[in-house]
Coordinates of C-alpha atoms and ligand atoms in Angstrom, one line a residue:
M1 CA 109.4 45.6 -93.8
S2 CA 108.9 42.8 -91.5
L3 CA 106.0 40.3 -91.8
L4 CA 104.5 41.8 -88.5
E5 CA 104.7 45.2 -89.9
E6 CA 103.0 44.2 -93.1
I7 CA 100.2 42.6 -91.1
Q8 CA 99.7 45.5 -88.9
K9 CA 99.4 47.6 -92.0
R10 CA 96.4 45.7 -93.5
R11 CA 92.6 46.1 -93.0
T12 CA 90.5 43.8 -95.0
F13 CA 86.8 44.7 -94.9
A14 CA 83.4 44.7 -96.8
I15 CA 80.7 47.1 -97.1
I16 CA 77.3 45.4 -97.0
S17 CA 73.7 46.5 -97.2
H18 CA 70.3 45.6 -98.5
P19 CA 70.4 46.7 -102.2
D20 CA 69.9 50.5 -102.7
A21 CA 70.8 51.4 -99.1
G22 CA 74.0 53.2 -100.5
K23 CA 76.8 50.6 -100.5
T24 CA 78.1 51.5 -104.0
T25 CA 78.0 55.3 -103.2
L26 CA 79.8 54.9 -100.0
T27 CA 82.4 52.7 -101.5
E28 CA 82.9 55.4 -104.1
K29 CA 83.3 58.2 -101.7
F30 CA 85.9 56.1 -99.7
L31 CA 87.9 55.5 -102.9
L32 CA 87.7 59.4 -103.6
F33 CA 89.0 60.2 -100.1
A34 CA 91.8 57.8 -100.5
G35 CA 92.8 59.2 -103.8
A36 CA 92.2 55.8 -105.5
I37 CA 89.9 57.2 -108.0
H38 CA 89.5 60.7 -109.0
T39 CA 85.9 61.1 -110.5
A40 CA 82.7 60.2 -109.2
G41 CA 80.8 57.5 -111.2
A42 CA 84.0 55.4 -111.3
V43 CA 82.7 52.7 -109.3
K44 CA 80.0 50.8 -111.2
S45 CA 77.1 49.4 -109.2
N46 CA 77.2 45.7 -109.8
K47 CA 73.8 45.1 -109.0
I48 CA 71.4 43.8 -111.7
K49 CA 69.1 46.6 -112.1
R50 CA 66.4 44.9 -113.9
S51 CA 64.7 42.4 -111.9
T52 CA 63.4 40.5 -114.8
T53 CA 65.4 37.4 -115.6
S54 CA 65.4 37.4 -119.3
D55 CA 68.3 39.7 -120.3
F56 CA 71.1 37.5 -120.5
M57 CA 73.4 40.2 -121.8
E58 CA 72.9 42.1 -118.7
I59 CA 73.7 39.3 -116.5
E60 CA 76.9 38.8 -118.5
K61 CA 77.6 42.4 -118.4
E62 CA 77.2 42.5 -114.7
R63 CA 79.4 39.4 -114.1
G64 CA 82.2 41.3 -116.0
I65 CA 81.8 44.4 -113.8
S66 CA 82.0 42.3 -110.5
V67 CA 85.1 40.7 -111.7
A68 CA 86.8 43.9 -112.1
S69 CA 85.5 45.2 -108.6
A70 CA 85.8 42.0 -106.6
V71 CA 88.4 43.7 -104.5
M72 CA 89.5 47.2 -104.3
S73 CA 92.8 48.1 -102.4
F74 CA 93.8 51.5 -101.5
E75 CA 96.3 53.3 -99.2
Y76 CA 94.8 55.5 -96.4
D77 CA 96.6 57.0 -93.4
D78 CA 99.7 54.6 -94.0
L79 CA 97.3 51.6 -94.1
K80 CA 96.7 49.1 -96.9
I81 CA 93.1 48.7 -97.0
N82 CA 91.4 45.9 -98.8
L83 CA 87.8 46.5 -99.6
L84 CA 86.0 43.4 -100.8
D85 CA 83.0 44.0 -103.0
T86 CA 79.8 42.1 -102.7
P87 CA 77.1 41.6 -105.1
G88 CA 74.3 44.0 -105.0
H89 CA 71.3 41.7 -106.2
K90 CA 69.8 39.7 -103.5
D91 CA 69.8 36.5 -105.6
F92 CA 73.5 36.6 -105.3
A93 CA 73.5 36.7 -101.6
E94 CA 75.4 33.6 -101.1
D95 CA 78.4 35.2 -102.8
T96 CA 78.1 37.8 -100.2
Y97 CA 78.0 35.4 -97.4
R98 CA 81.0 33.8 -98.7
T99 CA 82.9 37.0 -99.3
L100 CA 82.3 37.6 -95.4
T101 CA 84.4 34.7 -94.5
A102 CA 87.3 36.5 -96.1
V103 CA 87.1 39.9 -94.3
D104 CA 88.1 41.0 -90.8
S105 CA 85.3 43.5 -90.3
V106 CA 82.4 45.0 -92.1
I107 CA 80.7 48.3 -92.5
L108 CA 76.9 47.8 -92.7
V109 CA 74.9 50.5 -94.4
V110 CA 71.3 51.1 -93.5
D111 CA 68.9 53.4 -95.2
S112 CA 67.4 55.9 -92.7
V113 CA 64.1 55.9 -94.5
K114 CA 63.7 51.9 -94.7
G115 CA 65.4 51.1 -91.5
V116 CA 66.4 47.4 -91.0
E117 CA 65.5 45.4 -94.2
E118 CA 65.4 41.7 -95.0
Q119 CA 68.9 41.5 -96.4
T120 CA 70.2 43.5 -93.6
E121 CA 69.2 40.9 -91.3
K122 CA 70.6 37.9 -93.0
L123 CA 73.8 39.5 -93.6
M124 CA 74.0 40.3 -90.0
N125 CA 73.3 36.8 -89.0
V126 CA 76.3 35.8 -91.1
C127 CA 78.5 38.3 -89.4
R128 CA 77.3 37.0 -86.0
M129 CA 78.3 33.4 -87.1
R130 CA 82.1 34.6 -87.0
N131 CA 81.6 37.5 -84.6
T132 CA 82.8 39.9 -87.2
P133 CA 83.2 43.4 -85.9
V134 CA 80.6 45.7 -87.5
I135 CA 80.3 49.5 -87.9
I136 CA 76.9 50.7 -88.9
F137 CA 76.5 53.7 -91.2
I138 CA 72.9 55.0 -91.2
N139 CA 72.6 56.7 -94.6
K140 CA 70.4 59.2 -96.5
L141 CA 69.9 61.6 -93.6
D142 CA 69.2 64.2 -96.1
R143 CA 65.9 62.4 -96.7
E144 CA 62.7 62.4 -94.2
G145 CA 63.8 59.1 -92.5
N146 CA 62.9 57.4 -89.2
D147 CA 63.5 59.0 -85.8
P148 CA 67.1 58.0 -84.8
I149 CA 66.3 56.6 -81.5
L150 CA 63.6 54.4 -83.1
L151 CA 66.2 53.4 -85.8
L152 CA 68.7 52.5 -83.0
D153 CA 65.9 50.3 -81.4
E154 CA 65.3 48.5 -84.5
L155 CA 68.9 47.8 -85.1
E156 CA 69.2 46.3 -81.6
N157 CA 66.0 44.3 -81.7
K158 CA 66.3 43.0 -85.3
L159 CA 70.1 42.6 -85.5
S160 CA 70.6 41.2 -81.9
I161 CA 73.6 43.5 -81.3
K162 CA 74.3 46.3 -78.9
V163 CA 74.6 49.6 -80.6
C164 CA 76.7 52.6 -79.5
P165 CA 76.0 55.9 -81.5
L166 CA 79.2 57.8 -82.1
S167 CA 77.7 60.6 -83.9
W168 CA 74.2 62.1 -83.6
P169 CA 72.1 63.7 -86.3
I170 CA 70.6 67.2 -85.9
S171 CA 67.2 67.1 -87.5
R172 CA 66.8 65.2 -90.9
G173 CA 65.3 65.4 -94.3
S174 CA 65.2 69.0 -95.6
S175 CA 65.8 70.6 -92.1
F176 CA 68.9 68.2 -91.6
K177 CA 71.7 70.5 -90.0
G178 CA 74.4 68.0 -89.7
V179 CA 75.8 65.8 -86.9
Y180 CA 77.3 66.0 -83.6
N181 CA 80.4 63.7 -83.3
I182 CA 80.0 62.2 -79.8
H183 CA 83.2 60.4 -80.2
H184 CA 85.3 63.6 -81.0
Q185 CA 83.0 66.0 -79.4
S186 CA 82.7 68.2 -82.6
L187 CA 79.9 69.7 -84.5
H188 CA 79.8 69.1 -88.3
L189 CA 77.4 71.3 -90.4
F190 CA 75.8 69.8 -93.4
V191 CA 76.4 71.3 -96.7
A192 CA 75.1 69.3 -99.6
N193 CA 77.8 67.5 -101.6
R194 CA 80.7 69.7 -100.8
P195 CA 84.5 68.9 -100.4
L196 CA 85.5 68.4 -96.9
E197 CA 87.2 71.6 -96.8
E198 CA 84.2 73.6 -97.2
M199 CA 82.2 71.8 -94.5
G200 CA 81.9 73.6 -91.2
I201 CA 83.5 71.5 -88.4
F202 CA 83.6 73.2 -85.0
D203 CA 85.1 71.7 -81.8
I204 CA 82.4 71.9 -79.1
K205 CA 83.5 69.9 -76.1
D206 CA 80.8 71.7 -73.9
L207 CA 77.4 71.1 -75.3
S208 CA 76.0 73.9 -73.1
S209 CA 78.2 76.5 -74.9
K210 CA 76.2 79.4 -76.5
L211 CA 78.2 78.6 -79.7
L212 CA 75.9 75.7 -80.2
D213 CA 72.7 78.0 -80.3
D214 CA 74.6 80.3 -82.6
R215 CA 75.5 77.5 -85.2
I216 CA 72.4 75.4 -85.2
G217 CA 69.6 77.7 -83.6
M218 CA 68.2 77.5 -80.3
E219 CA 65.6 74.9 -80.9
N220 CA 68.0 72.4 -82.4
A221 CA 70.5 73.3 -79.8
I222 CA 68.0 72.2 -77.2
R223 CA 67.0 69.1 -78.7
L224 CA 70.6 68.1 -79.4
R225 CA 71.7 68.6 -75.5
Q226 CA 68.5 66.5 -74.7
D227 CA 69.4 63.7 -77.2
V228 CA 73.1 63.4 -76.5
E229 CA 72.2 63.2 -72.8
L230 CA 69.6 60.5 -73.4
V231 CA 71.9 58.6 -75.7
N232 CA 75.0 58.7 -73.4
G233 CA 72.6 57.4 -70.6
V234 CA 71.0 54.7 -72.7
Y235 CA 74.0 53.4 -74.7
G236 CA 76.9 54.3 -72.6
S237 CA 80.4 54.8 -74.1
F238 CA 82.1 53.0 -76.8
D239 CA 84.0 49.8 -75.8
K240 CA 86.6 48.7 -78.4
K241 CA 86.9 45.3 -77.0
Q242 CA 83.2 44.7 -77.3
Y243 CA 83.4 46.0 -80.9
L244 CA 86.3 43.6 -81.7
E245 CA 84.4 40.7 -80.2
G246 CA 81.4 41.5 -82.5
H247 CA 79.1 42.4 -79.4
Q248 CA 78.9 46.2 -79.9
A249 CA 78.4 48.0 -83.1
P250 CA 79.4 51.8 -83.2
V251 CA 76.9 53.9 -85.3
F252 CA 77.4 56.8 -87.5
F253 CA 74.8 59.0 -89.3
G254 CA 75.3 60.6 -92.6
S255 CA 74.7 61.0 -96.3
A256 CA 76.9 59.1 -98.6
L257 CA 75.6 60.8 -101.6
N258 CA 76.3 64.3 -100.1
N259 CA 79.8 63.2 -99.0
F260 CA 78.6 63.7 -95.4
G261 CA 79.8 61.8 -92.5
V262 CA 81.9 59.6 -94.7
K263 CA 85.5 60.9 -93.8
E264 CA 84.7 60.5 -90.1
L265 CA 83.5 57.0 -90.6
L266 CA 86.5 56.2 -92.6
E267 CA 88.8 57.8 -89.8
T268 CA 87.1 55.9 -87.2
F269 CA 87.3 52.7 -89.3
V270 CA 91.1 53.0 -89.6
E271 CA 91.3 53.8 -85.9
I272 CA 89.4 50.8 -84.6
A273 CA 89.0 48.2 -87.3
P274 CA 91.0 45.0 -86.6
P275 CA 94.2 44.0 -88.7
P276 CA 94.2 40.4 -90.1
C277 CA 92.6 38.0 -87.6
P278 CA 93.6 34.3 -86.8
R279 CA 91.5 31.9 -88.6
L280 CA 90.3 28.5 -87.5
T281 CA 91.2 25.3 -89.6
D282 CA 90.1 21.6 -89.1
K283 CA 93.3 21.2 -87.1
R284 CA 94.3 24.3 -85.3
M285 CA 94.2 28.0 -85.2
V286 CA 96.3 29.8 -87.7
Y287 CA 97.8 33.0 -86.8
P288 CA 98.8 35.7 -89.4
E289 CA 102.2 36.1 -88.0
E290 CA 103.1 32.5 -88.6
G291 CA 106.1 32.1 -90.9
S292 CA 104.5 29.6 -93.2
F293 CA 102.1 30.7 -95.9
T294 CA 98.4 29.6 -95.8
G295 CA 95.2 31.0 -97.2
F296 CA 91.9 30.0 -99.0
V297 CA 89.6 30.5 -101.9
F298 CA 86.5 32.1 -101.1
K299 CA 85.2 33.1 -104.6
I300 CA 85.8 31.8 -108.1
H301 CA 84.8 33.7 -111.1
A302 CA 84.7 32.4 -114.6
N303 CA 86.6 34.3 -117.2
L304 CA 84.5 35.9 -119.6
D305 CA 86.8 35.1 -122.6
L306 CA 85.1 31.9 -123.8
R307 CA 88.1 30.8 -125.9
H308 CA 90.0 30.2 -122.5
R309 CA 88.2 28.2 -120.0
D310 CA 90.3 29.6 -117.3
R311 CA 88.8 31.2 -114.2
V312 CA 90.0 33.4 -111.4
A313 CA 90.0 32.1 -107.9
F314 CA 89.9 34.8 -105.2
F315 CA 92.3 33.8 -102.5
R316 CA 92.6 35.3 -99.1
V317 CA 96.1 35.2 -97.6
C318 CA 95.9 34.1 -93.9
S319 CA 99.4 33.5 -92.7
G320 CA 103.0 34.0 -93.9
K321 CA 104.1 35.4 -97.2
F322 CA 102.8 34.3 -100.5
E323 CA 105.4 34.3 -103.3
R324 CA 104.8 34.3 -107.2
N325 CA 106.1 31.1 -108.8
K326 CA 106.6 29.1 -105.6
F327 CA 104.9 25.7 -105.1
Y328 CA 102.2 25.5 -102.6
R329 CA 100.1 22.5 -101.5
H330 CA 96.6 22.2 -102.6
T331 CA 95.5 20.4 -99.6
R332 CA 92.2 19.0 -101.0
I333 CA 93.7 17.4 -104.1
D334 CA 97.2 16.6 -102.3
S335 CA 99.2 18.2 -105.1
D336 CA 101.6 21.1 -105.5
L337 CA 100.6 24.1 -107.7
R338 CA 102.4 27.2 -108.6
F339 CA 101.1 30.7 -109.9
T340 CA 103.0 32.5 -112.5
N341 CA 100.6 35.4 -112.8
P342 CA 98.9 36.0 -109.4
A343 CA 97.0 39.4 -109.7
S344 CA 96.3 42.2 -107.1
F345 CA 93.9 44.9 -107.4
L346 CA 94.7 48.4 -106.9
G347 CA 91.7 50.7 -107.3
Q348 CA 90.1 49.5 -110.5
K349 CA 93.5 48.2 -111.9
K350 CA 94.8 44.7 -112.0
D351 CA 98.5 44.0 -111.7
V352 CA 100.6 40.9 -111.6
I353 CA 102.2 40.8 -108.0
D354 CA 105.2 38.9 -106.7
E355 CA 104.2 38.7 -103.1
A356 CA 101.2 39.1 -100.8
F357 CA 100.8 39.3 -97.1
P358 CA 98.0 38.2 -94.6
G359 CA 94.8 40.2 -95.2
D360 CA 95.6 40.5 -99.0
V361 CA 93.2 39.1 -101.5
I362 CA 94.7 37.8 -104.7
G363 CA 93.5 36.5 -108.0
L364 CA 94.8 33.3 -108.9
Y365 CA 94.1 32.0 -112.7
D366 CA 92.9 28.5 -112.4
R367 CA 92.1 25.7 -115.1
G368 CA 89.4 23.8 -112.8
N369 CA 91.6 22.9 -109.8
F370 CA 89.9 25.1 -107.2
K371 CA 86.4 24.8 -105.4
I372 CA 85.2 27.4 -102.9
G373 CA 87.0 26.8 -99.6
D374 CA 90.1 25.1 -101.0
T375 CA 93.1 25.7 -98.8
L376 CA 96.9 26.4 -99.9
T377 CA 99.6 25.8 -97.5
E378 CA 103.3 25.2 -97.6
G379 CA 103.0 21.5 -97.1
E380 CA 100.8 21.2 -93.8
K381 CA 97.5 19.3 -94.2
L382 CA 95.0 21.9 -93.2
F383 CA 91.6 22.9 -94.1
F384 CA 90.2 26.4 -93.3
Q385 CA 86.8 26.1 -91.7
G386 CA 83.8 28.5 -91.8
I387 CA 83.3 28.8 -95.5
P388 CA 80.0 27.1 -95.5
S389 CA 77.3 26.5 -98.2
F390 CA 74.2 28.1 -96.9
S391 CA 70.8 26.2 -97.1
P392 CA 69.4 27.1 -100.5
E393 CA 65.9 28.6 -100.8
V394 CA 64.9 27.8 -104.3
F395 CA 65.1 24.3 -105.8
K396 CA 64.6 23.0 -109.3
E397 CA 65.3 19.8 -111.0
L398 CA 67.7 19.8 -113.9
I399 CA 66.4 17.9 -117.0
K400 CA 68.6 17.3 -119.8
T401 CA 67.3 18.3 -123.1
S402 CA 70.3 17.5 -125.3
T403 CA 72.3 14.4 -126.0
K404 CA 75.4 16.0 -124.8
V405 CA 75.1 14.5 -121.3
K406 CA 78.9 14.5 -120.6
Q407 CA 79.2 18.2 -121.4
L408 CA 76.1 19.0 -119.3
D409 CA 77.5 16.9 -116.2
K410 CA 80.9 18.7 -116.6
G411 CA 79.3 22.0 -116.9
I412 CA 77.1 21.8 -114.0
K413 CA 79.8 20.4 -111.9
Q414 CA 82.2 23.2 -112.5
L415 CA 79.5 25.9 -112.3
T416 CA 78.6 24.5 -108.9
D417 CA 82.1 24.5 -107.9
E418 CA 82.2 28.2 -108.6
G419 CA 79.5 28.5 -106.2
V420 CA 76.8 29.8 -108.6
A421 CA 74.5 27.3 -107.1
Q422 CA 74.5 23.9 -105.1
L423 CA 74.2 20.5 -106.6
F424 CA 72.4 17.8 -104.8
E425 CA 71.5 14.2 -105.9
L426 CA 68.5 12.3 -105.1
D427 CA 67.7 8.7 -105.9
N428 CA 71.2 7.5 -106.0
G429 CA 72.3 10.3 -108.4
R430 CA 69.5 9.6 -110.9
R431 CA 67.9 13.0 -110.1
K432 CA 70.0 16.3 -110.1
I433 CA 68.7 19.1 -107.8
V434 CA 70.0 22.5 -108.2
G435 CA 69.5 24.8 -105.1
T436 CA 70.0 28.4 -105.1
V437 CA 69.0 31.5 -103.0
G438 CA 67.4 33.4 -105.9
L439 CA 65.9 32.6 -109.2
L440 CA 68.2 34.6 -111.4
Q441 CA 71.1 31.9 -110.9
F442 CA 68.9 29.4 -113.0
D443 CA 69.0 31.7 -115.9
V444 CA 72.7 32.2 -115.4
I445 CA 73.2 28.4 -115.2
Q446 CA 71.0 27.8 -118.2
Y447 CA 72.8 30.5 -120.3
R448 CA 76.4 29.4 -119.4
L449 CA 75.8 25.7 -119.9
A450 CA 74.5 26.5 -123.4
N451 CA 77.3 29.1 -124.2
E452 CA 80.2 27.7 -122.5
Y453 CA 79.5 24.1 -122.6
D454 CA 77.3 23.7 -125.5
A455 CA 74.7 21.7 -123.3
E456 CA 71.1 22.4 -123.1
C457 CA 68.8 21.9 -120.2
R458 CA 65.7 23.0 -118.5
F459 CA 64.6 23.3 -115.0
E460 CA 61.5 22.1 -113.3
P461 CA 60.4 23.7 -110.2
L462 CA 60.2 21.6 -107.1
N463 CA 58.3 22.5 -103.9
F464 CA 60.8 22.1 -101.1
Y465 CA 60.9 24.7 -98.3
K466 CA 64.6 24.1 -97.2
A467 CA 67.4 21.8 -97.6
C468 CA 69.1 20.9 -94.1
W469 CA 72.3 18.8 -93.7
I470 CA 71.6 16.0 -91.3
T471 CA 73.9 14.2 -89.1
S472 CA 73.5 12.1 -86.0
D473 CA 75.5 10.4 -83.1
D474 CA 72.7 7.9 -82.8
K475 CA 73.2 5.2 -85.7
E476 CA 69.8 3.5 -85.0
Q477 CA 67.6 6.7 -85.1
F478 CA 69.6 8.1 -88.1
E479 CA 69.0 5.1 -90.1
K480 CA 65.3 5.0 -89.2
F481 CA 65.1 8.5 -90.4
L482 CA 67.1 7.9 -93.7
G483 CA 64.8 4.9 -94.3
F484 CA 61.5 6.7 -93.6
K485 CA 62.4 9.9 -95.7
A486 CA 64.4 8.2 -98.4
G487 CA 62.6 9.9 -101.2
S488 CA 63.4 13.3 -99.7
I489 CA 67.0 12.6 -98.7
G490 CA 69.9 13.0 -101.1
T491 CA 73.7 13.9 -101.0
D492 CA 75.6 17.2 -101.6
K493 CA 78.8 17.2 -103.6
N494 CA 80.7 16.0 -100.6
N495 CA 78.5 13.1 -100.0
H496 CA 77.0 14.5 -97.0
Y497 CA 73.3 13.7 -96.4
V498 CA 70.8 16.4 -97.2
F499 CA 67.1 16.3 -96.2
F500 CA 64.7 18.2 -98.4
A501 CA 62.0 19.5 -96.1
E502 CA 58.5 20.1 -97.7
S503 CA 57.6 22.8 -95.3
E504 CA 58.5 24.7 -92.1
W505 CA 55.9 22.8 -90.3
M506 CA 57.2 19.3 -91.4
L507 CA 60.8 20.3 -90.6
N508 CA 59.8 21.1 -87.1
Y509 CA 57.7 18.1 -86.8
Y510 CA 60.7 15.7 -87.8
K511 CA 62.9 17.7 -85.4
Q512 CA 60.5 16.7 -82.7
Q513 CA 60.0 13.1 -83.8
Y514 CA 63.8 12.5 -84.3
P515 CA 65.4 14.4 -81.6
L516 CA 68.8 12.8 -82.0
V517 CA 68.9 13.8 -85.7
H518 CA 70.6 17.1 -86.2
F519 CA 69.3 19.4 -89.0
H520 CA 71.9 22.1 -90.0
H521 CA 71.2 25.2 -92.0
T522 CA 74.9 25.4 -93.3
S523 CA 77.2 22.8 -94.6
D524 CA 79.6 23.9 -92.0
F525 CA 78.1 21.8 -89.3
D526 CA 81.3 20.5 -87.8
K527 CA 81.7 23.6 -85.6
Q528 CA 78.2 23.9 -84.5
Ligands
G4P601 P1 73.5 49.9 -103.3 O1 74.9 49.8 -103.8 O2 73.4 49.7 -101.8 O3 72.5 49.2 -104.0 O4 73.0 51.6 -103.4 P2 73.7 52.7 -104.3 O5 74.9 53.2 -103.7 O6 73.6 52.2 -105.6 O7 72.5 53.8 -103.9 C1 71.0 53.6 -104.2 C2 70.4 54.9 -104.6 O8 70.4 55.6 -103.4 C3 71.1 55.6 -105.6 O9 70.0 56.4 -106.4 C4 71.9 56.6 -104.7 O10 72.3 57.9 -105.5 C5 71.0 56.9 -103.6 N1 71.8 57.4 -102.5 C6 72.9 56.8 -101.9 N2 73.3 57.7 -100.7 C7 72.3 58.5 -100.6 C8 72.0 59.7 -99.7 O11 72.9 59.7 -98.9 N3 71.0 60.2 -99.8 C9 70.1 60.1 -100.8 N4 69.1 60.9 -100.9 N5 70.2 59.1 -101.9 C10 71.3 58.4 -101.7 P3 69.5 55.9 -107.7 O12 68.6 56.8 -108.3 O13 69.0 54.5 -107.6 O14 70.7 55.7 -108.5 P4 71.7 56.7 -109.3 O15 70.8 56.9 -110.6 O16 71.7 57.8 -108.5 O17 72.9 55.9 -109.6

């Protein structure tokens, strides 16, 4: 098969949601449809069920599970689909944000009862940064959820994206009858948790047909006719170009648990989702069909086997063909590396592979060479962009409590290279500040430092509101700010200046006082 054919065959995406909206259930149903798994319950939820932070074994167990399910590949409709898993727990949201840099599109699951939740909004903000195409699945229609029109309004308002329903629910909760597929003009009658062959699917091109009244009753039929007319009038028709540019999100309704609406979603996904897209580097755009191989690391996972300090770097192929045992240039450290055991993931199985193509995600065993965002090429000095660190929300100062200072320094450096948290330095390196998006990471860090590096530490809470990367073209104003706020300005791992704001009010105040200083919420400020 030619490189172009390999590329056209691939779809790389992630399913994202606020915890509990149904991401794991939907993933499992996709894998069942594709025949990649055969029994329900095979996909383990990788969320940390307990919200208390004391159960370290639980954390370890969860880490193990998420290694195994970091990417699931399956074949469907002659396509090779790479589904990237994202952590379920909100404290690991940054991991999810980074995974989104490695996909070409996403399916966003929204709970019809809860509507748009906090994490849904944050995830969509990240999708918007790269104009990632989004399909929305409104789940749990078997429960008494919100009015679908209100849900669509909420999606548009809170997620700042135009929506276009491609299916429409007929009632909901205990009286849920099914959906009318506006896209294919067919009626799908709901039967709880049945295989597809047993579901009633009827082609009804003309909604005024008496057949509709016979199938769903007169009252539902009248309502559906009115709804579809309204929906067509308000939301118009689906525009694939708008979807691919990330401006319009097609919406489906269903119930993942009951296997309802899932196949249509998958079928529409394979019909409209984009193949591997070009990606931006610091020098130029890299196109998948280029002959030369390139790609980047978006996730690093420590190996659970403590006897070996190796890690798995998850690597997205962006162009050309990756080959086992061939030397590639690691552009940050400027040296050539080769990989003898690169792994691919089929269903839940891990296999050594000989080659991989754009869109594929492979696991590279690593002994500490990789940081998140690292690029491999066939020699060209490039760095893929858009794999930012996000402004952390919780800050603590790392206090050494053992004499093993070297191990502690090494440990905290490696853990933060893995992306567990971000490390900043204040007071010319005398104070180490760890920033995360959730509290759970501090327990993970403390536990792993003790277990993997034999180094003890404790954390002291700090009262910062946000860390912003700061830049300016105006040397004078920048130096004035650096001098004035010296006690609250540190550096990140790349020696970029970071300002720790005490409060939202203070941050806004300094933005006004120093209009020529730019305050960035992600580390990827070159492109902003
Ligand atoms: P997540 O990965 O997004 O966190 O969500 P997950 O799939 O684990 O689903 C969260 C809960 O919602 C699960 O129940 C799941 O069974 C339920 N669920 C998913 N889809 C539907 C649906 O279409 N209708 C209804 N009524 N429920 C749905 P749980 O009790 O928390 O877990 P479990 O014990 O069933 O695994």
